[in-house]
Amino acid sequence: MAATSPIYIILLGAPGAGKGTQARLLAEKLSIPQVASGDLFRENLGNNTPLGLLAKGYIDRGELVPDDVTIRMVQERLHRSDAVRGAILDGFPRTIAQAEALARVLAQADRRIACVPYIRVSEKSLLARLSGRWICPICQTTYHVLYSPPKVSGICDKDGSILYQRPDDTEETARNRLQVYFQQTAPLIEYYRGKGLLVEVDGEQSIEAVQGALDDVVAQHVARLAL
Ligand code: AP5
Ligand code: ZN
């Protein structure tokens, strides 16, 4: 992948589809940061910032944080120096208004989206994935009790931290997040298909198989950016 243009890839998919898992792997491979709006909100929450406190109610209910706040936060993140060569966007955009704001920001800097892989997973699998998810509070690595367990139960393989479960992964909140996804975010599938950027990836496969499929898709589209 020898493209010199900055690379912007948007991972689209429902809660639990594997966006975070794959964004981390892709970011490492391409040496560009993973920009995850959910992680940014949780970071703010952990630091008790005004943004974190504002976002908390929405996150706890499984609703979307208002567009203006979210757009400002992600825009600021994309302007940091480590994102000068691009970013893997995970969880943003999530509404048409967010997608249009992103398009404006990138156009102003004469930058383009390489592709929008849509990780497709059935609703039944999504709920099973969310309820079995455990996360490292330090390095944010995501595990699953059945599909991707840590070597020692409850402990991060990388740094030995004690894993935790997200409060919005309870069954009731997870179901609401899925509803919100179908109503407000799923329209982005057709939006990006219409722009010729959408590439569907079967997300029901193993983590390694999804990773392989994404690597192929991304390699093709990044090569096109260089033309
Ligand atoms: P956010 O943190 O973005 O959560 P999400 O979109 O609901 O996505 P998840 O992190 O739940 O799932 P994922 O697709 O990353 O799956 P993962 O890789 O972890 O958002 C949280 C909240 O913040 C929102 O509800 C909202 O309030 C707010 N917010 C965030 N962004 C916003 C925005 N743009 N606008 C407004 N509000 C916003 O995988 C899930 C599990 O499955 C893991 O355990 C993993 O190990 C396992 N797994 C992954 N892949 C596979 C596989 N192939 N096979 C088997 N298991 C797998
Ligand atoms: Zn860790």
Coordinates of N, CA and C and ligand atoms in Angstrom, one line a residue:
M1 N 0.8 -1.2 0.0 CA 0.0 0.0 0.0 C 0.9 1.2 0.0
A2 N 1.2 1.7 -1.2 CA 2.2 2.8 -1.2 C 1.6 4.2 -1.5
A3 N 0.3 4.3 -1.1 CA -0.3 5.6 -1.4 C 0.3 6.7 -0.6
T4 N 0.5 7.9 -1.1 CA 1.0 9.0 -0.3 C -0.1 9.9 0.1
S5 N -1.3 9.8 -0.6 CA -2.4 10.7 -0.1 C -2.9 10.2 1.2
P6 N -3.4 11.1 2.0 CA -4.0 10.7 3.3 C -5.1 9.7 3.1
I7 N -5.3 8.8 4.0 CA -6.2 7.7 3.8 C -7.4 7.8 4.9
Y8 N -8.6 8.0 4.4 CA -9.7 8.0 5.3 C -10.6 6.8 5.0
I9 N -10.8 6.0 6.0 CA -11.7 4.8 5.8 C -12.8 4.9 6.9
I10 N -14.0 4.8 6.5 CA -15.1 4.8 7.5 C -15.6 3.4 7.6
L11 N -15.6 2.8 8.8 CA -16.1 1.5 9.1 C -17.6 1.7 9.5
L12 N -18.5 1.1 8.7 CA -19.9 1.3 9.0 C -20.4 -0.1 9.5
G13 N -21.4 -0.1 10.4 CA -21.9 -1.3 10.9 C -22.7 -1.1 12.2
A14 N -23.5 -2.0 12.6 CA -24.4 -1.8 13.8 C -23.5 -2.0 15.0
P15 N -24.0 -1.6 16.2 CA -23.3 -1.8 17.5 C -23.0 -3.3 17.6
G16 N -21.8 -3.6 17.8 CA -21.4 -5.0 18.0 C -20.9 -5.7 16.7
A17 N -21.0 -5.0 15.6 CA -20.6 -5.6 14.3 C -19.1 -5.9 14.2
G18 N -18.3 -5.3 15.0 CA -16.9 -5.5 15.0 C -16.1 -4.3 14.4
K19 N -16.7 -3.2 14.5 CA -16.0 -2.0 13.9 C -14.7 -1.7 14.7
G20 N -14.9 -1.7 16.1 CA -13.7 -1.3 16.9 C -12.6 -2.4 16.8
T21 N -13.0 -3.6 16.8 CA -12.0 -4.7 16.6 C -11.2 -4.6 15.4
Q22 N -11.9 -4.3 14.3 CA -11.3 -4.3 13.0 C -10.6 -2.9 12.8
A23 N -11.1 -1.8 13.3 CA -10.5 -0.5 13.2 C -9.1 -0.5 13.8
R24 N -9.0 -1.2 15.0 CA -7.7 -1.3 15.7 C -6.7 -2.0 14.8
L25 N -7.1 -3.1 14.2 CA -6.2 -3.9 13.4 C -5.8 -3.1 12.1
L26 N -6.7 -2.5 11.5 CA -6.4 -1.7 10.3 C -5.5 -0.5 10.6
A27 N -5.8 0.2 11.7 CA -5.0 1.4 12.1 C -3.6 1.0 12.2
E28 N -3.4 -0.2 12.9 CA -2.0 -0.6 13.1 C -1.3 -0.9 11.8
K29 N -2.1 -1.6 10.9 CA -1.5 -2.0 9.6 C -1.1 -0.8 8.8
L30 N -2.0 0.2 8.8 CA -1.8 1.4 7.9 C -1.0 2.5 8.6
S31 N -0.7 2.3 9.9 CA 0.0 3.3 10.7 C -0.7 4.7 10.7
I32 N -2.0 4.6 10.8 CA -2.8 5.9 11.0 C -3.7 5.6 12.2
P33 N -4.2 6.7 12.9 CA -5.0 6.4 14.1 C -6.4 5.9 13.8
Q34 N -6.9 5.2 14.8 CA -8.3 4.9 14.9 C -9.0 6.0 15.6
V35 N -10.0 6.6 14.9 CA -10.8 7.7 15.5 C -12.2 7.2 15.8
A36 N -12.4 6.8 17.1 CA -13.7 6.2 17.5 C -14.5 7.2 18.3
S37 N -15.6 7.7 17.8 CA -16.3 8.7 18.5 C -16.8 8.2 19.9
G38 N -17.2 6.9 20.0 CA -17.6 6.3 21.3 C -16.4 6.4 22.3
D39 N -15.2 6.0 21.8 CA -14.1 6.0 22.7 C -13.8 7.5 23.2
L40 N -13.9 8.4 22.3 CA -13.7 9.8 22.6 C -14.7 10.3 23.7
F41 N -15.9 9.9 23.5 CA -16.9 10.3 24.6 C -16.6 9.6 25.9
R42 N -16.2 8.3 25.8 CA -15.9 7.6 27.1 C -14.6 8.2 27.8
E43 N -13.7 8.6 27.0 CA -12.5 9.3 27.5 C -12.9 10.5 28.2
N44 N -13.8 11.3 27.6 CA -14.2 12.6 28.2 C -15.0 12.3 29.5
L45 N -15.8 11.2 29.5 CA -16.6 10.8 30.6 C -15.7 10.5 31.8
G46 N -14.6 9.7 31.5 CA -13.7 9.3 32.5 C -12.9 10.4 33.1
N47 N -12.7 11.5 32.3 CA -12.0 12.7 32.8 C -13.0 13.8 33.4
N48 N -14.3 13.4 33.4 CA -15.3 14.3 33.9 C -15.3 15.7 33.2
T49 N -15.1 15.7 31.9 CA -15.1 17.0 31.2 C -16.6 17.4 31.0
P50 N -16.9 18.7 30.7 CA -18.2 19.1 30.3 C -18.8 18.3 29.2
L51 N -18.0 18.0 28.2 CA -18.4 17.1 27.0 C -18.8 15.7 27.5
G52 N -18.0 15.2 28.4 CA -18.3 13.8 28.9 C -19.6 13.8 29.7
L53 N -19.8 14.8 30.5 CA -21.0 14.9 31.3 C -22.3 15.1 30.4
L54 N -22.1 15.9 29.4 CA -23.2 16.1 28.4 C -23.6 14.8 27.7
A55 N -22.5 14.0 27.3 CA -22.7 12.8 26.5 C -23.3 11.7 27.4
K56 N -23.0 11.7 28.7 CA -23.4 10.6 29.6 C -24.8 10.1 29.4
G57 N -25.7 11.1 29.6 CA -27.2 10.7 29.5 C -27.5 10.0 28.3
Y58 N -27.0 10.5 27.1 CA -27.4 9.9 25.8 C -26.8 8.5 25.8
I59 N -25.5 8.4 26.2 CA -24.9 7.0 26.1 C -25.6 6.0 27.0
D60 N -25.9 6.5 28.2 CA -26.6 5.6 29.1 C -28.0 5.1 28.6
R61 N -28.6 5.9 27.8 CA -29.9 5.6 27.2 C -29.8 4.8 25.9
G62 N -28.6 4.8 25.4 CA -28.4 4.2 24.1 C -28.8 5.1 22.9
E63 N -28.9 6.4 23.2 CA -29.3 7.4 22.1 C -28.1 8.0 21.6
L64 N -28.2 8.7 20.4 CA -27.1 9.4 19.8 C -26.9 10.7 20.5
V65 N -25.6 11.1 20.7 CA -25.3 12.4 21.2 C -25.6 13.4 20.1
P66 N -26.1 14.6 20.4 CA -26.4 15.6 19.3 C -25.3 15.8 18.3
D67 N -25.7 16.0 17.0 CA -24.8 16.1 15.9 C -23.8 17.2 16.1
D68 N -24.2 18.4 16.6 CA -23.3 19.5 16.6 C -22.1 19.2 17.5
V69 N -22.4 18.7 18.7 CA -21.4 18.3 19.7 C -20.4 17.3 19.1
T70 N -21.0 16.3 18.5 CA -20.2 15.1 18.0 C -19.3 15.6 16.9
I71 N -19.9 16.4 16.0 CA -19.1 16.8 14.8 C -17.9 17.6 15.2
R72 N -18.1 18.5 16.2 CA -17.1 19.4 16.7 C -15.9 18.5 17.3
M73 N -16.3 17.5 18.1 CA -15.4 16.7 18.8 C -14.5 15.9 17.7
V74 N -15.2 15.3 16.7 CA -14.4 14.5 15.8 C -13.6 15.4 14.9
Q75 N -14.1 16.6 14.5 CA -13.3 17.5 13.7 C -12.0 17.9 14.4
E76 N -12.2 18.2 15.7 CA -11.0 18.6 16.5 C -10.0 17.4 16.5
R77 N -10.5 16.2 16.6 CA -9.6 15.0 16.7 C -8.9 14.8 15.3
L78 N -9.6 15.1 14.2 CA -9.0 14.9 12.9 C -7.9 15.9 12.6
H79 N -8.0 17.0 13.3 CA -7.0 18.1 13.1 C -5.7 17.9 13.9
R80 N -5.7 16.9 14.8 CA -4.5 16.6 15.6 C -3.4 16.1 14.7
S81 N -2.1 16.3 15.1 CA -1.0 16.0 14.2 C -0.9 14.6 13.8
D82 N -1.3 13.6 14.7 CA -1.1 12.2 14.4 C -2.1 11.8 13.3
A83 N -3.1 12.6 12.9 CA -4.0 12.2 11.9 C -3.7 12.9 10.5
V84 N -2.5 13.4 10.4 CA -2.2 14.1 9.2 C -2.2 13.2 8.0
R85 N -1.9 11.9 8.2 CA -1.9 10.9 7.1 C -3.2 10.2 7.0
G86 N -4.2 10.6 7.7 CA -5.6 10.1 7.6 C -6.0 9.4 8.9
A87 N -7.1 8.6 8.8 CA -7.7 8.0 10.0 C -8.6 6.9 9.6
I88 N -8.8 5.9 10.5 CA -9.9 4.9 10.4 C -11.0 5.4 11.3
L89 N -12.1 5.8 10.7 CA -13.2 6.3 11.5 C -14.1 5.2 11.9
D90 N -14.4 5.1 13.2 CA -15.1 4.0 13.8 C -16.3 4.6 14.6
G91 N -17.5 4.5 14.1 CA -18.6 5.0 14.9 C -19.0 6.4 14.5
F92 N -18.3 7.0 13.5 CA -18.6 8.3 13.0 C -18.4 8.2 11.5
P93 N -19.2 8.8 10.6 CA -20.5 9.4 10.9 C -21.6 8.4 11.3
R94 N -22.6 8.9 11.9 CA -23.7 8.0 12.3 C -25.1 8.6 11.9
T95 N -25.0 9.7 11.3 CA -26.3 10.4 10.7 C -25.9 11.0 9.4
I96 N -26.9 11.3 8.6 CA -26.6 11.9 7.3 C -25.9 13.3 7.6
A97 N -26.4 14.0 8.6 CA -25.8 15.4 8.9 C -24.3 15.2 9.2
Q98 N -24.0 14.2 10.0 CA -22.6 14.0 10.3 C -21.8 13.6 9.1
A99 N -22.4 12.8 8.2 CA -21.6 12.4 7.0 C -21.4 13.7 6.1
E100 N -22.4 14.6 6.0 CA -22.2 15.8 5.2 C -21.2 16.7 5.8
A101 N -21.2 16.8 7.2 CA -20.2 17.6 7.8 C -18.8 17.1 7.5
L102 N -18.6 15.8 7.6 CA -17.3 15.2 7.3 C -16.9 15.4 5.9
A103 N -17.8 15.3 5.0 CA -17.5 15.6 3.6 C -17.0 17.0 3.4
R104 N -17.6 17.9 4.1 CA -17.2 19.4 4.0 C -15.8 19.5 4.5
V105 N -15.5 18.9 5.7 CA -14.2 19.1 6.3 C -13.1 18.5 5.4
L106 N -13.4 17.3 4.9 CA -12.4 16.7 4.0 C -12.2 17.5 2.7
A107 N -13.3 18.0 2.1 CA -13.2 18.7 0.9 C -12.4 20.0 1.1
Q108 N -12.6 20.7 2.2 CA -11.8 21.9 2.5 C -10.3 21.7 2.5
A109 N -9.9 20.4 2.9 CA -8.5 20.1 3.0 C -8.1 19.3 1.7
D110 N -9.0 19.3 0.7 CA -8.7 18.6 -0.5 C -8.4 17.1 -0.3
R111 N -9.2 16.5 0.6 CA -9.0 15.1 1.0 C -10.2 14.3 0.6
R112 N -10.0 13.0 0.4 CA -11.2 12.1 0.0 C -11.3 10.9 0.8
I113 N -12.5 10.3 0.9 CA -12.7 9.1 1.6 C -12.3 8.0 0.6
A114 N -11.4 7.0 1.1 CA -11.0 5.9 0.3 C -12.1 4.9 0.0
C115 N -12.8 4.5 1.1 CA -13.9 3.6 0.9 C -14.7 3.5 2.3
V116 N -15.9 2.9 2.2 CA -16.7 2.8 3.4 C -17.1 1.3 3.5
P117 N -16.2 0.5 4.1 CA -16.6 -0.9 4.3 C -17.8 -1.0 5.3
Y118 N -18.8 -1.7 4.9 CA -20.0 -2.0 5.7 C -19.9 -3.4 6.3
I119 N -19.7 -3.5 7.6 CA -19.6 -4.9 8.2 C -21.0 -5.4 8.5
R120 N -21.5 -6.3 7.7 CA -22.9 -6.8 7.9 C -23.0 -8.0 8.8
V121 N -23.8 -7.9 9.8 CA -24.0 -8.9 10.9 C -25.5 -9.0 11.2
S122 N -26.0 -10.2 11.5 CA -27.4 -10.3 11.8 C -27.7 -9.8 13.2
E123 N -28.9 -9.5 13.5 CA -29.3 -8.9 14.8 C -29.0 -9.9 15.9
K124 N -29.3 -11.2 15.7 CA -29.1 -12.2 16.7 C -27.6 -12.2 17.1
S125 N -26.7 -12.2 16.1 CA -25.3 -12.2 16.5 C -24.8 -11.0 17.2
L126 N -25.4 -9.8 16.8 CA -25.0 -8.5 17.4 C -25.3 -8.6 18.9
L127 N -26.5 -9.1 19.3 CA -26.8 -9.1 20.7 C -25.9 -10.0 21.5
A128 N -25.6 -11.2 20.9 CA -24.7 -12.2 21.5 C -23.3 -11.5 21.7
R129 N -22.8 -10.8 20.7 CA -21.5 -10.2 20.8 C -21.5 -9.1 21.9
L130 N -22.5 -8.3 21.9 CA -22.5 -7.2 22.9 C -22.5 -7.7 24.3
S131 N -23.3 -8.8 24.6 CA -23.5 -9.3 25.9 C -22.3 -10.0 26.4
G132 N -21.4 -10.5 25.5 CA -20.2 -11.2 25.9 C -18.9 -10.4 25.8
R133 N -19.1 -9.1 25.6 CA -17.9 -8.3 25.4 C -17.3 -7.8 26.7
W134 N -15.9 -7.8 26.8 CA -15.2 -7.3 27.9 C -14.1 -6.5 27.3
I135 N -13.8 -5.3 28.0 CA -12.8 -4.3 27.4 C -11.7 -4.0 28.4
C136 N -10.5 -3.7 27.9 CA -9.4 -3.3 28.7 C -9.5 -1.8 29.0
P137 N -9.5 -1.3 30.2 CA -9.7 0.1 30.4 C -8.4 0.9 30.1
I138 N -7.3 0.2 29.9 CA -6.0 0.9 29.6 C -5.8 1.0 28.1
C139 N -5.7 -0.2 27.4 CA -5.4 -0.2 26.0 C -6.6 -0.3 25.1
Q140 N -7.8 -0.4 25.7 CA -9.1 -0.5 24.9 C -9.2 -1.8 24.1
T141 N -8.3 -2.8 24.2 CA -8.5 -4.0 23.5 C -9.8 -4.6 23.9
T142 N -10.5 -5.2 22.9 CA -11.8 -5.8 23.1 C -11.8 -7.3 23.1
Y143 N -12.4 -7.9 24.1 CA -12.4 -9.4 24.1 C -13.8 -9.8 24.1
H144 N -14.0 -11.2 23.9 CA -15.3 -11.7 24.0 C -15.2 -13.1 24.7
V145 N -16.1 -13.3 25.6 CA -16.0 -14.5 26.5 C -15.9 -15.8 25.6
L146 N -16.6 -15.8 24.5 CA -16.6 -17.0 23.7 C -15.7 -16.9 22.4
Y147 N -15.8 -15.7 21.7 CA -15.2 -15.6 20.4 C -13.8 -15.1 20.4
S148 N -13.4 -14.4 21.5 CA -12.1 -13.9 21.5 C -11.6 -13.7 23.0
P149 N -11.5 -14.8 23.7 CA -11.3 -14.7 25.1 C -9.8 -14.4 25.4
P150 N -9.6 -13.6 26.5 CA -8.2 -13.4 26.9 C -7.6 -14.7 27.4
K151 N -6.2 -14.7 27.5 CA -5.6 -16.0 27.9 C -6.0 -16.3 29.4
V152 N -6.0 -15.3 30.2 CA -6.5 -15.5 31.6 C -7.8 -14.7 31.8
S153 N -8.8 -15.4 32.2 CA -10.2 -14.9 32.3 C -10.2 -13.5 33.0
G154 N -10.8 -12.5 32.4 CA -10.9 -11.2 33.1 C -9.7 -10.3 33.1
I155 N -8.6 -10.8 32.4 CA -7.3 -10.0 32.5 C -6.8 -9.7 31.0
C156 N -6.4 -8.4 30.8 CA -5.9 -8.1 29.5 C -4.6 -8.8 29.1
D157 N -4.5 -9.4 27.9 CA -3.3 -10.1 27.5 C -2.1 -9.2 27.4
K158 N -2.4 -7.9 27.0 CA -1.3 -7.0 26.7 C -0.7 -6.3 27.9
D159 N -1.5 -5.9 28.9 CA -1.0 -5.1 30.0 C -1.4 -5.6 31.4
G160 N -2.2 -6.7 31.4 CA -2.5 -7.3 32.7 C -3.6 -6.5 33.5
S161 N -4.3 -5.6 32.8 CA -5.4 -4.8 33.5 C -6.6 -5.7 33.7
I162 N -7.4 -5.3 34.6 CA -8.7 -6.0 34.9 C -9.7 -5.5 33.9
L163 N -10.3 -6.4 33.1 CA -11.3 -6.1 32.1 C -12.6 -5.6 32.7
Y164 N -13.4 -4.8 31.9 CA -14.7 -4.4 32.4 C -15.7 -4.5 31.3
Q165 N -17.0 -4.5 31.7 CA -18.1 -4.6 30.7 C -18.7 -3.2 30.6
R166 N -19.0 -2.7 29.4 CA -19.6 -1.4 29.2 C -21.0 -1.3 29.8
P167 N -21.4 -0.3 30.5 CA -22.7 -0.2 31.1 C -23.8 -0.2 30.0
D168 N -23.5 0.3 28.8 CA -24.5 0.3 27.8 C -24.6 -1.0 27.0
D169 N -23.9 -2.1 27.5 CA -24.0 -3.4 26.9 C -25.1 -4.2 27.5
T170 N -25.8 -3.7 28.5 CA -26.9 -4.5 29.1 C -28.0 -4.7 28.0
E171 N -28.8 -5.8 28.2 CA -29.6 -6.2 27.1 C -30.6 -5.1 26.7
E172 N -31.2 -4.4 27.7 CA -32.2 -3.4 27.3 C -31.5 -2.2 26.6
T173 N -30.4 -1.7 27.0 CA -29.7 -0.6 26.3 C -29.2 -1.0 25.0
A174 N -28.7 -2.2 24.9 CA -28.2 -2.7 23.6 C -29.3 -2.8 22.6
R175 N -30.5 -3.3 23.0 CA -31.6 -3.3 22.1 C -32.0 -1.9 21.6
N176 N -31.9 -1.0 22.5 CA -32.3 0.4 22.1 C -31.2 1.0 21.1
R177 N -29.9 0.6 21.4 CA -28.9 1.1 20.5 C -29.1 0.5 19.1
L178 N -29.6 -0.7 19.0 CA -29.8 -1.3 17.7 C -31.0 -0.6 17.0
Q179 N -32.1 -0.3 17.8 CA -33.2 0.5 17.2 C -32.7 1.8 16.6
V180 N -31.9 2.5 17.5 CA -31.4 3.8 17.0 C -30.5 3.6 15.8
Y181 N -29.8 2.6 15.8 CA -28.9 2.3 14.6 C -29.8 2.1 13.3
F182 N -30.8 1.3 13.4 CA -31.7 1.0 12.2 C -32.3 2.3 11.8
Q183 N -32.8 3.2 12.7 CA -33.5 4.4 12.3 C -32.5 5.5 11.8
Q184 N -31.4 5.7 12.5 CA -30.7 6.9 12.2 C -29.4 6.6 11.4
T185 N -28.8 5.5 11.6 CA -27.5 5.2 11.0 C -27.6 4.4 9.7
A186 N -28.5 3.4 9.7 CA -28.6 2.5 8.5 C -28.8 3.2 7.2
P187 N -29.5 4.4 7.2 CA -29.6 5.2 5.9 C -28.3 5.5 5.3
L188 N -27.2 5.5 6.1 CA -25.9 5.8 5.6 C -25.4 4.7 4.6
I189 N -25.9 3.5 4.7 CA -25.5 2.5 3.8 C -25.9 2.9 2.4
E190 N -27.1 3.3 2.2 CA -27.5 3.8 0.8 C -26.9 5.1 0.4
Y191 N -26.6 5.9 1.4 CA -26.0 7.2 1.2 C -24.6 7.0 0.5
Y192 N -23.8 6.1 1.2 CA -22.5 5.9 0.7 C -22.5 4.9 -0.6
R193 N -23.5 4.1 -0.7 CA -23.6 3.3 -1.9 C -23.8 4.2 -3.1
G194 N -24.6 5.2 -2.9 CA -24.9 6.2 -3.9 C -23.7 7.0 -4.3
K195 N -22.7 7.1 -3.5 CA -21.5 7.8 -3.8 C -20.4 6.9 -4.3
G196 N -20.8 5.6 -4.5 CA -19.8 4.6 -5.0 C -18.7 4.2 -4.1
L197 N -18.9 4.5 -2.8 CA -17.9 4.2 -1.8 C -18.1 3.0 -0.9
L198 N -19.3 2.5 -0.9 CA -19.7 1.4 0.0 C -19.2 0.0 -0.5
V199 N -18.6 -0.8 0.4 CA -18.2 -2.1 0.1 C -18.7 -3.0 1.2
E200 N -19.5 -4.0 0.8 CA -20.1 -4.9 1.9 C -19.1 -6.0 2.3
V201 N -18.9 -6.2 3.6 CA -18.1 -7.3 4.0 C -18.9 -8.1 5.0
D202 N -18.8 -9.5 4.8 CA -19.6 -10.4 5.6 C -18.9 -10.4 7.0
G203 N -19.7 -9.8 8.0 CA -19.1 -9.7 9.3 C -19.5 -10.9 10.2
E204 N -20.1 -12.0 9.6 CA -20.5 -13.2 10.4 C -19.3 -14.1 10.5
Q205 N -18.3 -13.9 9.7 CA -17.1 -14.8 9.7 C -16.3 -14.5 11.0
S206 N -15.2 -15.3 11.1 CA -14.3 -15.1 12.3 C -13.6 -13.8 12.2
I207 N -13.1 -13.3 13.3 CA -12.4 -12.0 13.3 C -11.3 -12.0 12.3
E208 N -10.5 -13.1 12.1 CA -9.4 -13.2 11.2 C -9.9 -13.1 9.8
A209 N -11.0 -13.8 9.5 CA -11.6 -13.8 8.1 C -12.1 -12.4 7.7
V210 N -12.7 -11.7 8.7 CA -13.2 -10.4 8.4 C -12.0 -9.5 8.1
Q211 N -11.0 -9.7 9.0 CA -9.7 -8.9 8.8 C -9.1 -9.1 7.4
G212 N -9.1 -10.3 7.0 CA -8.5 -10.6 5.6 C -9.4 -9.9 4.5
A213 N -10.7 -10.0 4.7 CA -11.6 -9.4 3.6 C -11.4 -7.9 3.6
L214 N -11.3 -7.3 4.8 CA -11.1 -5.9 4.9 C -9.8 -5.4 4.3
D215 N -8.7 -6.2 4.6 CA -7.4 -5.9 4.1 C -7.4 -5.8 2.5
D216 N -8.1 -6.8 1.9 CA -8.2 -6.8 0.4 C -8.9 -5.6 -0.1
V217 N -10.1 -5.3 0.5 CA -10.9 -4.2 0.1 C -10.1 -2.9 0.2
V218 N -9.5 -2.7 1.3 CA -8.8 -1.5 1.6 C -7.6 -1.3 0.6
A219 N -6.9 -2.4 0.4 CA -5.7 -2.4 -0.5 C -6.1 -1.9 -1.9
Q220 N -7.3 -2.4 -2.4 CA -7.8 -2.0 -3.7 C -8.1 -0.5 -3.7
H221 N -8.8 -0.1 -2.7 CA -9.3 1.3 -2.7 C -8.1 2.3 -2.5
V222 N -7.2 1.9 -1.6 CA -6.1 2.8 -1.3 C -5.2 3.0 -2.6
A223 N -5.1 1.9 -3.3 CA -4.3 1.9 -4.6 C -4.9 2.9 -5.5
R224 N -6.3 2.9 -5.5 CA -7.0 3.9 -6.4 C -6.7 5.3 -6.1
L225 N -6.6 5.6 -4.8 CA -6.4 7.0 -4.3 C -5.1 7.5 -4.9
A226 N -4.1 6.6 -5.1 CA -2.8 7.1 -5.6 C -2.8 7.4 -7.0
L227 N -3.9 7.0 -7.8 CA -4.0 7.3 -9.2 C -4.2 8.7 -9.6
Ligands
AP5_1 P1 -19.8 3.3 20.2 O1 -18.7 3.2 21.3 O2 -19.4 3.8 18.9 O3 -20.6 1.9 20.2 P2 -21.3 1.2 18.9 O4 -21.3 1.8 17.6 O5 -22.6 0.8 19.5 O6 -20.3 0.1 18.6 P3 -19.7 -0.9 19.5 O7 -18.5 -0.4 20.1 O8 -20.8 -1.4 20.5 O9 -19.5 -2.2 18.6 P4 -18.3 -2.5 17.5 O10 -18.9 -2.5 16.2 O11 -17.1 -1.6 17.7 O12 -18.0 -3.9 18.0 P5 -16.7 -4.6 18.7 O13 -15.5 -4.6 17.7 O14 -16.4 -4.0 20.0 O15 -21.0 4.3 20.8 C1 -21.4 4.3 22.1 C2 -22.4 5.4 22.3 O16 -21.7 6.7 22.1 C3 -23.6 5.5 21.3 O17 -24.6 4.7 21.8 C4 -23.9 7.0 21.4 O18 -24.6 7.4 22.6 C5 -22.5 7.6 21.5 N1 -21.9 7.9 20.1 C6 -20.8 7.3 19.6 N2 -20.6 7.8 18.4 C7 -21.6 8.7 18.1 C8 -21.9 9.5 17.0 N3 -21.1 9.5 15.9 N4 -23.0 10.3 17.0 C9 -23.7 10.4 18.2 N5 -23.5 9.6 19.2 C10 -22.4 8.8 19.2 O19 -17.2 -6.1 18.8 C11 -18.2 -6.5 19.7 C12 -17.9 -7.8 20.3 O20 -17.9 -8.8 19.4 C13 -16.5 -7.9 21.0 O21 -16.6 -8.6 22.2 C14 -15.6 -8.6 20.0 O22 -14.6 -9.3 20.6 C15 -16.6 -9.5 19.3 N6 -16.4 -9.7 17.8 C16 -15.9 -8.7 17.0 N7 -15.8 -9.3 15.7 C17 -16.2 -10.6 15.8 C18 -16.3 -11.7 14.9 N8 -16.0 -11.5 13.6 N9 -16.8 -12.8 15.3 C19 -17.1 -13.0 16.7 N10 -17.0 -12.0 17.6 C20 -16.6 -10.8 17.2
ZN2 ZN -5.0 -3.8 27.9

